[in-house]
Short mmCIF file of C-alpha atoms in Angstrom, two decimals:
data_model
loop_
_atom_site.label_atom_id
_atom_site.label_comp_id
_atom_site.label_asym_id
_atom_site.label_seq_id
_atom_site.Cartn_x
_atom_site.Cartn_y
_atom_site.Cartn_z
CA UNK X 1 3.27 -3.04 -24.70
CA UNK X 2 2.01 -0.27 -27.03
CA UNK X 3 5.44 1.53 -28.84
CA UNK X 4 4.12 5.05 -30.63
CA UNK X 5 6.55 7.46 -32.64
CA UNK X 6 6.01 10.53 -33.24
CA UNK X 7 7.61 13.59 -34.83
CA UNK X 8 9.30 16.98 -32.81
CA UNK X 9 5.73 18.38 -33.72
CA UNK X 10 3.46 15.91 -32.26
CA UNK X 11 2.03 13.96 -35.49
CA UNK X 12 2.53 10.48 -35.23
CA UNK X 13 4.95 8.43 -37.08
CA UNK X 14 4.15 4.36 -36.16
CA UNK X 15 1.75 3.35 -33.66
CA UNK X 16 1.35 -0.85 -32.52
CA UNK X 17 -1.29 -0.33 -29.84
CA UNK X 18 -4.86 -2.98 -30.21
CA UNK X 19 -7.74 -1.91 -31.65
CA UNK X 20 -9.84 -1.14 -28.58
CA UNK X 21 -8.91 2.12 -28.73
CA UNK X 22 -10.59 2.42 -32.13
CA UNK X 23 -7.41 3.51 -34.19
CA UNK X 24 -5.50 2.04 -36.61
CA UNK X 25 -2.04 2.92 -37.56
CA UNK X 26 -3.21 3.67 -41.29
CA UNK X 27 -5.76 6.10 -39.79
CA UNK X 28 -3.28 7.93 -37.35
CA UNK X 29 0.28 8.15 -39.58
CA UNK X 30 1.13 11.87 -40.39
CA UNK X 31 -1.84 13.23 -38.02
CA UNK X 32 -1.71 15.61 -34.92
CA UNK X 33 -3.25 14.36 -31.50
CA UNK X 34 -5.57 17.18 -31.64
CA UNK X 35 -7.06 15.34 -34.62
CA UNK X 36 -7.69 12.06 -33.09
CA UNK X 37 -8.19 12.80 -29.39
CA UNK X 38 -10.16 15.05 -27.05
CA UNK X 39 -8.63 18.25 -26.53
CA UNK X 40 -7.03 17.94 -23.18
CA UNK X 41 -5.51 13.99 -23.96
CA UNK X 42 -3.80 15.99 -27.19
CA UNK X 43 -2.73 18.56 -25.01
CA UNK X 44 -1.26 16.10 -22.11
CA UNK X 45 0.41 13.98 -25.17
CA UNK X 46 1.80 17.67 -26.83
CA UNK X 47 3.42 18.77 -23.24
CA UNK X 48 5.18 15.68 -22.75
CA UNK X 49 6.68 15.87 -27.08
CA UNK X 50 7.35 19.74 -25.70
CA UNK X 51 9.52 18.44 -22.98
CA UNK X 52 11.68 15.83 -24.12
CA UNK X 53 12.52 18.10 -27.51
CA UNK X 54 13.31 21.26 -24.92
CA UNK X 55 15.35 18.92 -22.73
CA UNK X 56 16.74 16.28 -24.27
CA UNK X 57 15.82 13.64 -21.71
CA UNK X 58 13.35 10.94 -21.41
CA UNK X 59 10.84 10.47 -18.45
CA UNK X 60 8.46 8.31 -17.26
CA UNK X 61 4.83 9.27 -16.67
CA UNK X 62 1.73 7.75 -15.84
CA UNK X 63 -1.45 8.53 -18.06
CA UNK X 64 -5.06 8.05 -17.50
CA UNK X 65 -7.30 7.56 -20.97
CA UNK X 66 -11.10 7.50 -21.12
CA UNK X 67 -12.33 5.22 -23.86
CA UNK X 68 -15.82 4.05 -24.66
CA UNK X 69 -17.12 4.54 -21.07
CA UNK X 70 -14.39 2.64 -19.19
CA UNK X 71 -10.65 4.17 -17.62
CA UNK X 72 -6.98 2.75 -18.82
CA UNK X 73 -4.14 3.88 -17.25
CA UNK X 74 -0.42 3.12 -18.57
CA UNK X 75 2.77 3.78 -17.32
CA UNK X 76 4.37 5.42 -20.42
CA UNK X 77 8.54 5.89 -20.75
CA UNK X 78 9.11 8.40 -23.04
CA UNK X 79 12.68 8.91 -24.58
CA UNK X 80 14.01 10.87 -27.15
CA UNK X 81 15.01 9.71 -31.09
CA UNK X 82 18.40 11.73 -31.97
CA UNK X 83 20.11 12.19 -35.23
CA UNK X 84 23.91 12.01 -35.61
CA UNK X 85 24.40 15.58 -34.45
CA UNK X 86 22.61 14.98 -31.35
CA UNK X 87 19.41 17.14 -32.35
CA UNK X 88 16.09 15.30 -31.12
CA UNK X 89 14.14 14.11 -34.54
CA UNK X 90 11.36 12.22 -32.81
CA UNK X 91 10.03 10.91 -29.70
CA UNK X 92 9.50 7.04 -28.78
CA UNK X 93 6.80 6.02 -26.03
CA UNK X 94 6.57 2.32 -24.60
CA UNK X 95 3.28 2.19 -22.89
CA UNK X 96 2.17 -0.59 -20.83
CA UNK X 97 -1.11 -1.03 -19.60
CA UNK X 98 -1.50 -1.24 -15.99
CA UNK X 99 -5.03 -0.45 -15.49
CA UNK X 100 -5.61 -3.33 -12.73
CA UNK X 101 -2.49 -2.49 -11.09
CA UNK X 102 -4.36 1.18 -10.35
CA UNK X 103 -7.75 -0.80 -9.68
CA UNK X 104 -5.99 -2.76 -6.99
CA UNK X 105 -4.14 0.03 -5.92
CA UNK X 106 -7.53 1.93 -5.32
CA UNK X 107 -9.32 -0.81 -3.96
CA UNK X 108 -6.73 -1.30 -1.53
CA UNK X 109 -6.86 2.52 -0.37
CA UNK X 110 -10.98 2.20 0.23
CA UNK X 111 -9.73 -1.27 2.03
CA UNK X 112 -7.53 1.14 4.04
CA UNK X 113 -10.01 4.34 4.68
CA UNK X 114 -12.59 1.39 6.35
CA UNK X 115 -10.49 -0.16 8.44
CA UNK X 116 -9.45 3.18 9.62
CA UNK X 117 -13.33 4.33 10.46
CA UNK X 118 -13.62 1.01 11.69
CA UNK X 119 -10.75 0.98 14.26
CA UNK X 120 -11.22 5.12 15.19
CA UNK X 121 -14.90 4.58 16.07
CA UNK X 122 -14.63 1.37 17.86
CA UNK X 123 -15.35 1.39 21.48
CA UNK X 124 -12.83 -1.80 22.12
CA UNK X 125 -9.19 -1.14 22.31
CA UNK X 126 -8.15 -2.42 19.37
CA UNK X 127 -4.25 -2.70 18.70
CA UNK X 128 -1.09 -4.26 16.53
CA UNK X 129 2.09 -5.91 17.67
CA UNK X 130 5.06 -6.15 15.53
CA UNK X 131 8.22 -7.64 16.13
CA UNK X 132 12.16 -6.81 15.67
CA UNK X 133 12.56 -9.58 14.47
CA UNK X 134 10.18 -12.31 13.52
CA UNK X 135 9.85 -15.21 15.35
CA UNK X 136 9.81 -18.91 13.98
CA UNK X 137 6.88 -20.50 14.76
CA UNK X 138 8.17 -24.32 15.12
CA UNK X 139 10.08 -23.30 18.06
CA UNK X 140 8.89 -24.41 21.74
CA UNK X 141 5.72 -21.87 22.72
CA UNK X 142 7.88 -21.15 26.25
CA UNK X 143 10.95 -19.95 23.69
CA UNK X 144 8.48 -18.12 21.57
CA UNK X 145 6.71 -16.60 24.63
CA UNK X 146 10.26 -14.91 25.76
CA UNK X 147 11.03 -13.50 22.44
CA UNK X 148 7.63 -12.00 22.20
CA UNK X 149 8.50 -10.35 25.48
CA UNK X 150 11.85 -9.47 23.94
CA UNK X 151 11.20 -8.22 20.03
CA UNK X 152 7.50 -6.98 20.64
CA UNK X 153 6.38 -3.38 20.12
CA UNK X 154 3.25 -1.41 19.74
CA UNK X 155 3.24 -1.06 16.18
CA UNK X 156 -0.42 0.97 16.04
CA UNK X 157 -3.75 1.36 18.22
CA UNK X 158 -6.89 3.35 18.80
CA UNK X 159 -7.62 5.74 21.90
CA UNK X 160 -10.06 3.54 23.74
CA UNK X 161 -6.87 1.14 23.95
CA UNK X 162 -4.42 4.02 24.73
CA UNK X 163 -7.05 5.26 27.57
CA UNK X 164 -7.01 1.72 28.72
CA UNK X 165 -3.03 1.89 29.22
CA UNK X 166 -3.17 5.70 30.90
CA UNK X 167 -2.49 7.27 28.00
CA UNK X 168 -4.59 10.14 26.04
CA UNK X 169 -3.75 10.13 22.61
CA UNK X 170 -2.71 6.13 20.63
CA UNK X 171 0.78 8.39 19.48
CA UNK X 172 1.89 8.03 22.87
CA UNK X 173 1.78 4.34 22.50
CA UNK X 174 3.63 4.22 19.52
CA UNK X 175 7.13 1.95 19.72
CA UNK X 176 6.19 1.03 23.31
CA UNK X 177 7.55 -2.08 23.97
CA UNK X 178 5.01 -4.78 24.54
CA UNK X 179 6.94 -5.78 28.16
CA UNK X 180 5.89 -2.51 29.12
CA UNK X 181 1.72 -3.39 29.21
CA UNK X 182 2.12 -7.48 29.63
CA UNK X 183 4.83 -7.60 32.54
CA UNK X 184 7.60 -10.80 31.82
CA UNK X 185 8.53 -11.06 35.84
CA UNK X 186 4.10 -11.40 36.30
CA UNK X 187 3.31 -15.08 36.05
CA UNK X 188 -0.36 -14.69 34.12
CA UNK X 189 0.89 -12.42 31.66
CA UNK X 190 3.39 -15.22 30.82
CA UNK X 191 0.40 -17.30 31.27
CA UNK X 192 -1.41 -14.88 28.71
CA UNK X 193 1.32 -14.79 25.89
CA UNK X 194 2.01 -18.76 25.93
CA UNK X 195 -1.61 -19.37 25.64
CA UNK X 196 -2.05 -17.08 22.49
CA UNK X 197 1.34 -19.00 21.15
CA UNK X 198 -0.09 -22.55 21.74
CA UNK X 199 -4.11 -21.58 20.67
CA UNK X 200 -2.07 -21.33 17.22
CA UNK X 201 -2.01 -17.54 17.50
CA UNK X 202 -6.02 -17.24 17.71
CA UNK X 203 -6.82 -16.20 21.09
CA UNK X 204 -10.39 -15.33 21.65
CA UNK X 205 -11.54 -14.20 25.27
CA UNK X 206 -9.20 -14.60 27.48
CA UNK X 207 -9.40 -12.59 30.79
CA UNK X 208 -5.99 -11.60 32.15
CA UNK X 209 -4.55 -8.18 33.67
CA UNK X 210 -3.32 -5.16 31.82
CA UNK X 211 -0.56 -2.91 33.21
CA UNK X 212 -1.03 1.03 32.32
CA UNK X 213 2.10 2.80 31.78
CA UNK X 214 1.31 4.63 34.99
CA UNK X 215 1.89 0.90 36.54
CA UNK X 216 -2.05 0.57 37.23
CA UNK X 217 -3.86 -3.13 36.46
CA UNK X 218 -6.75 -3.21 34.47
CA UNK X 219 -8.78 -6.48 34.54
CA UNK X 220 -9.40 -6.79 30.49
CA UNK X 221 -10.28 -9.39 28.04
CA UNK X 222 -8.20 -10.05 25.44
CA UNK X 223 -9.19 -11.43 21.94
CA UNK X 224 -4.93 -11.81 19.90
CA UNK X 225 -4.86 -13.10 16.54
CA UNK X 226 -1.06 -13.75 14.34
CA UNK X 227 0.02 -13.75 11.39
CA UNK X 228 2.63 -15.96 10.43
CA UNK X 229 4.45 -15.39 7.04
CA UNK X 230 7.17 -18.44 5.84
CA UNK X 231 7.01 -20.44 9.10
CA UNK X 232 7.77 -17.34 11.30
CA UNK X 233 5.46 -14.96 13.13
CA UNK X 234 5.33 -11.64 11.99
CA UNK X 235 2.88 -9.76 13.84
CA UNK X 236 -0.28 -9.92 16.07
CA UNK X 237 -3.19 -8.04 16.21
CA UNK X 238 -5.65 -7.87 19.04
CA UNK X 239 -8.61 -5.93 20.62
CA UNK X 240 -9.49 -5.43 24.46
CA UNK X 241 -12.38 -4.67 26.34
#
């Protein structure tokens, strides 16, 4: 972690951070932000002295920094210093770097955005399963079948797959209970279900019947695959065409 002190005015007072950032402590003690970093960085660092003086309090902020072509980004808590009369005489900032934390974070929202295209523009019915609860996966697959029937819910889908149960828009879909599409008291759904359980939750083209919530059948082929977390299954995911 970086620790910087600085003064009610801004100029710094000790500074521990590495050398990649090209500054010393030597070269910073006694000087302004303005003098050591671009204008709007010494501005940023200035409104943040401003408000823990005016207030009092200490906050936490995250801060993006631009050094020698690459981006840094550190999640900063910033408290007050106060003398015996309760007067704020400096400010204290532990910085830590979490610059791949962000990466991650970003790579995993571009992750997200694609699978999104990739799911709106598909021409299969594409959906997700969750359960209430999750369901252990060392149990017998005719036990695991009925509590799929039981905890299972439409979690998420596209609108070819939402057309495909007699529905316009996927939101109508939303929370419907899986029992409600695969019927429990109709032998090959049953027949359906157990054989995802006992492929070892990878289905792949299995013809069986769909039932609309309009109580229509639709001869579809299902592709399911699970995802089992700890022993138990957690969800399923699956497209139909």
């Amino acid at each position: 972690d970086i620790i910087v002190m600085q003064d009610t005015e801004g100029r710094y007072i000790y500074y521990n951070g590495p050398m990649r950032f090209g500054v010393r402590m030597d070269e910073l003690q006694g000087r302004l932000p303005g003098e050591v970093h671009e204008p709007g960085f010494a501005r940023h660092l200035l409104d943040r002295i401003k408000r823990v003086v005016e207030s009092g309090q200490g906050f936490t902020d995250e801060t993006r920094m631009e050094w020698d072509g690459q981006t840094f980004w550190f999640l900063d808590q910033v408290s007050p210093m106060k003398d015996a009369s309760g007067t704020v005489s400096a400010v204290v900032t532990l910085s830590r770097n979490i610059t791949e934390r962000k990466k991650a974070e970003e790579w995993l929202r571009e992750s997200e955005e694609r699978y999104r295209t990739f799911v709106e523009n598909s021409n299969e019915g594409i959906w997700r399963v969750e359960f209430l609860e999750a369901i252990p996966a060392g149990l017998p697959a005719e036990e695991q079948t009925r509590l799929m029937f039981e905890r299972s819910y439409i979690a998420e889908c596209n609108v070819p797959f939402a057309r495909l149960c007699g529905c316009e828009h996927s939101r109508e879909l939303i929370g419907t209970p899986l029992s409600r599409l695969l019927r429990v008291d109709r032998p090959g759904d049953v027949a359906t279900v157990e054989a995802f359980v006992r492929s070892g939750y990878r289905l792949a083209n299995h013809e069986a019947l769909l039932t609309s919530v309009t109580g229509d059948l639709r001869e579809v082929v299902h592709s399911i695959t699970g995802t089992v977390e700890s022993g138990k299954l957690v969800r399923a995911w699956g497209s139909v065409s």
